[in-house]
Coordinates of C-alpha atoms in Angstrom, one line a residue:
M1 CA 13.8 -18.9 18.2
A2 CA 10.8 -17.0 16.0
S3 CA 11.8 -13.8 17.6
A4 CA 15.1 -14.7 16.2
S5 CA 14.1 -15.3 12.8
L6 CA 12.0 -12.1 12.7
K7 CA 14.7 -10.3 13.4
L8 CA 17.4 -11.8 11.1
S9 CA 14.6 -11.6 8.0
I10 CA 14.3 -7.7 9.2
A11 CA 17.8 -7.8 9.1
L12 CA 18.3 -8.9 6.0
A13 CA 15.6 -6.9 4.3
C14 CA 17.5 -3.7 5.7
A15 CA 20.6 -4.8 4.0
L16 CA 18.8 -4.8 0.7
L17 CA 17.8 -1.5 0.9
L18 CA 19.6 1.6 -0.9
S19 CA 19.4 3.9 2.6
S20 CA 20.0 3.4 6.2
A21 CA 16.6 2.5 6.6
C22 CA 15.9 0.1 9.6
H23 CA 18.1 2.1 11.9
G24 CA 16.2 1.3 15.0
L25 CA 12.8 -0.4 13.7
E26 CA 11.9 -3.5 15.9
V27 CA 8.3 -5.6 16.7
G28 CA 6.9 -4.1 20.2
Y29 CA 9.1 -0.9 19.5
Y30 CA 6.5 0.9 21.8
K31 CA 6.0 -1.6 24.3
K32 CA 7.9 0.8 27.1
S33 CA 6.6 3.9 25.5
C34 CA 3.2 3.5 24.7
P35 CA 2.4 -0.2 25.6
R36 CA -1.5 -0.1 23.9
V37 CA -0.8 2.0 20.5
E38 CA -1.2 -1.5 18.5
A39 CA -4.3 -2.3 19.9
I40 CA -5.7 1.3 19.8
V41 CA -5.1 1.7 16.2
R42 CA -6.3 -2.0 15.4
D43 CA -9.9 -0.8 17.1
E44 CA -10.1 2.3 14.8
V45 CA -8.9 0.7 11.6
K46 CA -11.4 -2.2 12.4
K47 CA -14.5 0.4 13.1
F48 CA -13.6 1.6 9.4
V49 CA -13.4 -1.5 7.5
Y50 CA -16.0 -3.1 8.9
K51 CA -18.2 -0.3 8.0
N52 CA -16.5 -0.2 4.3
A53 CA -14.1 -2.8 3.0
G54 CA -12.8 -0.2 0.5
I55 CA -11.3 2.1 3.2
G56 CA -8.8 -1.3 4.4
A57 CA -7.9 -1.6 0.8
G58 CA -7.3 2.0 0.9
L59 CA -4.9 1.9 4.0
I60 CA -3.0 -0.8 2.3
R61 CA -2.6 1.4 -1.0
M62 CA -1.6 4.2 1.3
F63 CA 1.4 2.4 2.9
F64 CA 2.9 1.6 -0.6
H65 CA 2.3 5.1 -1.9
D66 CA 3.8 6.5 1.4
C67 CA 6.9 4.4 1.3
F68 CA 7.7 4.7 -2.4
V69 CA 8.3 8.4 -2.0
E70 CA 10.4 9.8 0.3
G71 CA 10.5 6.4 2.6
C72 CA 7.7 5.1 4.7
D73 CA 7.4 8.9 6.4
A74 CA 3.7 9.9 6.8
S75 CA 4.3 12.5 3.7
V76 CA 1.9 11.0 2.0
L77 CA -0.5 12.4 4.6
L78 CA 0.9 15.8 4.7
D79 CA -2.1 18.6 3.8
P80 CA -1.1 21.9 1.3
T81 CA -0.2 24.4 3.1
P82 CA 0.6 28.1 1.8
A83 CA 4.5 27.1 2.0
N84 CA 3.5 23.9 -0.2
P85 CA 0.4 24.0 -2.0
Q86 CA 0.9 20.8 -3.6
P87 CA 1.9 17.9 -1.4
E88 CA 1.9 14.1 -2.8
K89 CA -1.7 13.4 -1.9
L90 CA -2.9 16.1 -4.4
S91 CA -0.5 14.3 -7.3
P92 CA -2.8 11.9 -9.8
P93 CA -1.0 8.6 -8.5
N94 CA -3.4 9.5 -5.3
F95 CA -6.1 12.2 -5.9
P96 CA -8.8 11.5 -6.1
S97 CA -8.2 8.1 -5.2
L98 CA -6.2 7.3 -2.6
R99 CA -8.5 6.2 0.6
G100 CA -8.0 6.1 4.2
F101 CA -7.0 9.4 5.8
E102 CA -10.1 9.6 8.4
A103 CA -9.1 6.5 10.0
I104 CA -5.3 7.3 10.1
D105 CA -6.8 10.7 11.5
A106 CA -9.1 8.7 14.2
A107 CA -6.4 6.3 15.2
K108 CA -3.9 9.2 15.8
D109 CA -6.2 10.9 17.9
A110 CA -7.0 7.9 19.9
V111 CA -3.3 7.2 20.3
E112 CA -2.3 11.0 21.3
K113 CA -5.1 10.5 23.9
A114 CA -3.3 7.8 25.4
C115 CA 0.1 8.8 24.7
P116 CA 0.4 12.0 23.5
G117 CA 3.5 12.9 21.5
V118 CA 5.1 9.3 21.6
V119 CA 4.0 7.4 18.1
S120 CA 5.0 8.5 14.8
C121 CA 2.2 8.8 11.9
A122 CA 4.5 6.9 10.1
D123 CA 4.2 4.2 12.0
I124 CA 0.6 4.2 12.5
V125 CA 0.7 4.2 9.0
A126 CA 2.2 1.0 8.9
F127 CA 0.0 -0.5 11.9
A128 CA -3.2 0.2 10.3
S129 CA -2.0 -1.2 6.9
R130 CA -1.4 -4.0 8.6
D131 CA -4.4 -4.4 10.5
A132 CA -6.3 -3.7 7.1
A133 CA -4.7 -6.5 5.5
Y134 CA -5.6 -8.5 9.2
F135 CA -9.1 -8.2 8.8
L136 CA -9.7 -8.1 5.0
S137 CA -8.2 -11.4 4.8
R138 CA -10.5 -12.9 7.5
M139 CA -7.7 -12.7 10.2
T140 CA -5.3 -14.9 8.3
V141 CA -2.8 -12.6 7.3
K142 CA -0.9 -11.4 10.7
I143 CA 1.9 -9.5 9.9
N144 CA 4.7 -8.8 12.6
M145 CA 5.2 -5.1 11.9
P146 CA 8.6 -3.8 12.9
A147 CA 8.1 0.3 14.2
G148 CA 10.5 3.2 15.1
R149 CA 10.0 5.3 11.9
L150 CA 9.5 9.1 12.2
D151 CA 7.8 11.7 10.2
G152 CA 9.2 13.4 7.1
R153 CA 8.8 17.0 6.9
I154 CA 8.9 17.0 2.6
S155 CA 6.0 16.1 0.7
N156 CA 6.0 16.5 -3.1
F157 CA 4.0 16.5 -5.9
T158 CA 6.4 15.3 -8.6
E159 CA 7.9 13.0 -6.3
A160 CA 5.0 11.0 -6.5
L161 CA 4.8 11.2 -10.1
F162 CA 8.3 9.8 -10.7
N163 CA 8.4 7.0 -7.8
L164 CA 4.8 5.6 -7.7
P165 CA 4.6 2.9 -11.1
P166 CA 1.5 3.5 -13.5
P167 CA -1.1 1.0 -14.6
F168 CA 0.3 1.1 -17.7
F169 CA 4.2 -0.2 -16.6
N170 CA 5.4 -3.2 -18.3
I171 CA 7.3 -6.2 -17.0
T172 CA 10.9 -4.3 -17.4
Q173 CA 9.5 -1.0 -15.9
L174 CA 7.9 -2.6 -12.8
I175 CA 11.1 -4.5 -12.0
A176 CA 13.0 -1.2 -12.1
S177 CA 10.9 0.6 -10.6
F178 CA 10.7 -2.0 -7.3
A179 CA 14.5 -2.5 -7.6
A180 CA 15.0 1.1 -7.4
K181 CA 13.6 0.6 -3.6
G182 CA 15.6 -2.3 -2.6
L183 CA 12.6 -4.6 -3.8
D184 CA 13.1 -7.5 -6.0
T185 CA 11.2 -9.1 -8.6
E186 CA 9.2 -11.9 -6.3
D187 CA 8.2 -8.7 -3.6
M188 CA 7.1 -6.7 -7.2
V189 CA 5.0 -9.4 -7.8
V190 CA 3.5 -10.6 -4.3
L191 CA 2.7 -6.9 -3.5
S192 CA 1.0 -6.8 -6.8
G193 CA -1.4 -9.5 -5.0
A194 CA -3.1 -6.5 -2.9
H195 CA -5.0 -5.5 -6.3
T196 CA -7.3 -8.6 -5.1
I197 CA -9.3 -6.0 -3.1
G198 CA -10.0 -2.1 -4.0
I199 CA -11.2 -0.5 -6.9
S200 CA -10.1 1.9 -9.5
H201 CA -10.8 4.5 -11.5
C202 CA -12.4 3.7 -15.4
S203 CA -9.2 6.2 -16.5
S204 CA -7.1 4.2 -14.9
F205 CA -7.2 1.5 -17.9
V206 CA -9.6 2.4 -20.6
S207 CA -7.1 3.8 -23.0
D208 CA -4.7 0.9 -23.4
R209 CA -6.8 -2.0 -22.2
L210 CA -10.4 -1.3 -23.7
A211 CA -9.6 1.4 -26.8
V212 CA -7.1 -0.6 -28.3
P213 CA -6.4 -4.5 -28.5
S214 CA -5.0 -6.3 -25.4
D215 CA -5.5 -9.8 -23.8
I216 CA -8.2 -9.1 -21.6
N217 CA -11.0 -11.6 -21.3
A218 CA -13.6 -10.6 -23.8
A219 CA -16.4 -10.9 -21.1
L220 CA -14.6 -8.9 -18.2
A221 CA -14.1 -6.3 -21.5
S222 CA -17.6 -6.4 -22.2
S223 CA -18.7 -5.8 -18.9
L224 CA -16.2 -3.0 -18.5
R225 CA -17.2 -1.3 -21.3
R226 CA -20.6 -1.0 -20.0
Q227 CA -19.4 0.5 -16.6
C228 CA -16.9 2.9 -18.1
P229 CA -16.9 5.7 -20.5
A230 CA -14.9 5.6 -23.8
N231 CA -12.9 9.2 -22.7
P232 CA -13.2 9.1 -18.9
T233 CA -13.0 12.8 -17.7
P234 CA -12.4 14.1 -14.4
A235 CA -16.2 14.7 -14.2
N236 CA -17.0 11.3 -15.6
D237 CA -14.9 8.4 -14.2
P238 CA -16.7 5.8 -12.5
R239 CA -15.1 3.0 -10.5
V240 CA -15.2 -0.8 -11.0
H241 CA -13.6 -3.4 -8.4
Q242 CA -10.5 -4.6 -9.5
D243 CA -11.5 -8.3 -8.4
V244 CA -15.2 -9.0 -9.4
V245 CA -14.7 -12.5 -7.6
T246 CA -13.8 -11.7 -4.1
P247 CA -14.0 -7.9 -3.8
N248 CA -13.4 -7.6 -0.6
A249 CA -11.3 -10.4 0.7
L250 CA -7.3 -10.2 0.5
D251 CA -6.3 -13.4 -0.8
N252 CA -4.7 -15.1 -3.6
Q253 CA -8.0 -14.8 -6.4
Y254 CA -5.7 -12.0 -8.0
Y255 CA -3.2 -14.3 -9.4
K256 CA -6.2 -16.5 -10.6
N257 CA -7.8 -13.4 -12.1
V258 CA -4.2 -12.7 -14.0
L259 CA -3.9 -16.4 -15.3
A260 CA -7.5 -15.9 -16.4
H261 CA -6.6 -12.7 -18.3
K262 CA -9.2 -10.9 -15.9
V263 CA -7.4 -8.0 -14.7
L264 CA -7.7 -4.4 -15.3
F265 CA -4.3 -3.1 -15.9
T266 CA -1.5 -3.3 -18.1
S267 CA 0.9 -3.9 -15.0
D268 CA -0.8 -7.0 -14.2
A269 CA -1.3 -8.4 -17.1
A270 CA 2.5 -8.2 -17.6
L271 CA 3.5 -10.3 -14.6
L272 CA 2.9 -13.2 -17.4
T273 CA 5.1 -11.9 -20.1
T274 CA 8.6 -13.6 -18.7
P275 CA 8.7 -17.0 -17.9
A276 CA 9.8 -16.1 -14.4
T277 CA 7.0 -14.1 -13.3
T278 CA 4.8 -16.5 -15.0
Q279 CA 6.0 -19.2 -12.4
M280 CA 5.5 -17.1 -9.4
V281 CA 2.2 -16.1 -10.5
L282 CA 1.3 -19.8 -11.2
E283 CA 2.9 -20.8 -7.5
N284 CA 0.5 -18.0 -5.6
A285 CA -2.8 -19.5 -7.5
N286 CA -2.2 -23.1 -6.9
I287 CA -0.4 -23.4 -3.3
R288 CA -2.7 -22.4 -0.3
G289 CA -1.3 -20.2 2.0
L290 CA 2.0 -19.1 0.0
W291 CA 0.9 -15.9 -1.2
E292 CA -0.2 -14.8 2.1
D293 CA 3.1 -16.0 4.0
K294 CA 5.3 -13.8 1.4
F295 CA 2.9 -10.9 1.6
K296 CA 3.6 -10.6 5.3
K297 CA 7.0 -10.4 4.5
A298 CA 7.3 -8.4 1.6
M299 CA 5.4 -5.5 3.5
V300 CA 7.7 -5.6 6.3
K301 CA 10.3 -5.1 3.8
M302 CA 8.8 -2.6 2.2
G303 CA 8.0 -0.9 5.4
A304 CA 11.9 -0.5 5.8
I305 CA 12.3 1.8 2.8
G306 CA 13.8 5.2 3.5
V307 CA 13.0 5.5 7.4
K308 CA 13.6 8.8 9.1
N309 CA 15.9 8.7 12.2
G310 CA 17.3 11.4 14.3
F311 CA 17.1 14.5 12.8
Q312 CA 15.9 13.8 9.3
G313 CA 12.5 13.4 10.9
E314 CA 9.8 14.1 14.1
I315 CA 6.8 12.9 15.5
R316 CA 4.0 14.9 14.4
R317 CA 1.1 16.3 16.9
N318 CA -1.2 16.2 13.7
C319 CA -0.5 13.8 11.1
R320 CA -1.7 16.3 8.4
V321 CA 0.8 19.1 9.1
V322 CA 4.5 19.6 10.1
N323 CA 5.3 20.3 13.7
R324 CA 6.0 24.2 14.1
Y325 CA 8.5 25.0 17.2

């Protein structure tokens, strides 16, 4: 019954997307071709997250940034080459802030030793984000992540700028950005909860949250001004925790911070600017376990955006470069 319910949930999520994504996606996709893949990825992610929780936060963010640009196809992993000197990973939304690439490399190396040429980098990114959520939530967020994605061959600097919602977006812009990917307003509010972990460069919020009047909590603003320069530059752009209460825990503290106006971004504060999103924030902050359950479903739904299949993609041998035939 649980399996049938999960398949129905995935099918409904796919039906809402704008492409033919989800074709071939299923939980346990590699059970015959590479039965240990999910355990292998989890073991590698565990090593990195237990050494540095920030890598776990980076892996969850990486999944989001991958799926919103060209679909969930590991295009965010591609390194610059003479033929493509400006891939996604060098675009301002990703560079220099996106972390976790070394964890994906380690997972891919371990998987290739067990099952060469079988598992896509896109699926490894999806599994790694799932596992990071599991460890950072103290094993409470258990996502049944379907697989079957292929790796894309296109990675474009400009596409990342156009498709990733920046931290200064208002609520109307946020809703539109997520809707363009087949995600609804509740998905947007739920996935924003990942800001309960990780760090941010001062340049992402100083200009619109500290340098001008805003609703940010006065004590938090004072603390941030002590940590951040008034005019951050690439040479002087410190990083601060997004959630100072439980900085290394994936939990619902983010929503409590939103209600207390103790959040960094305009896009975080924007969740209180409509009655509907305010109600969602209140429920996620106050109903035990509600956000975690919604987050699991939203991650699966996001993981079905723009999935490549057939000749659209490949299974890379090295996650940083497209295959050469």
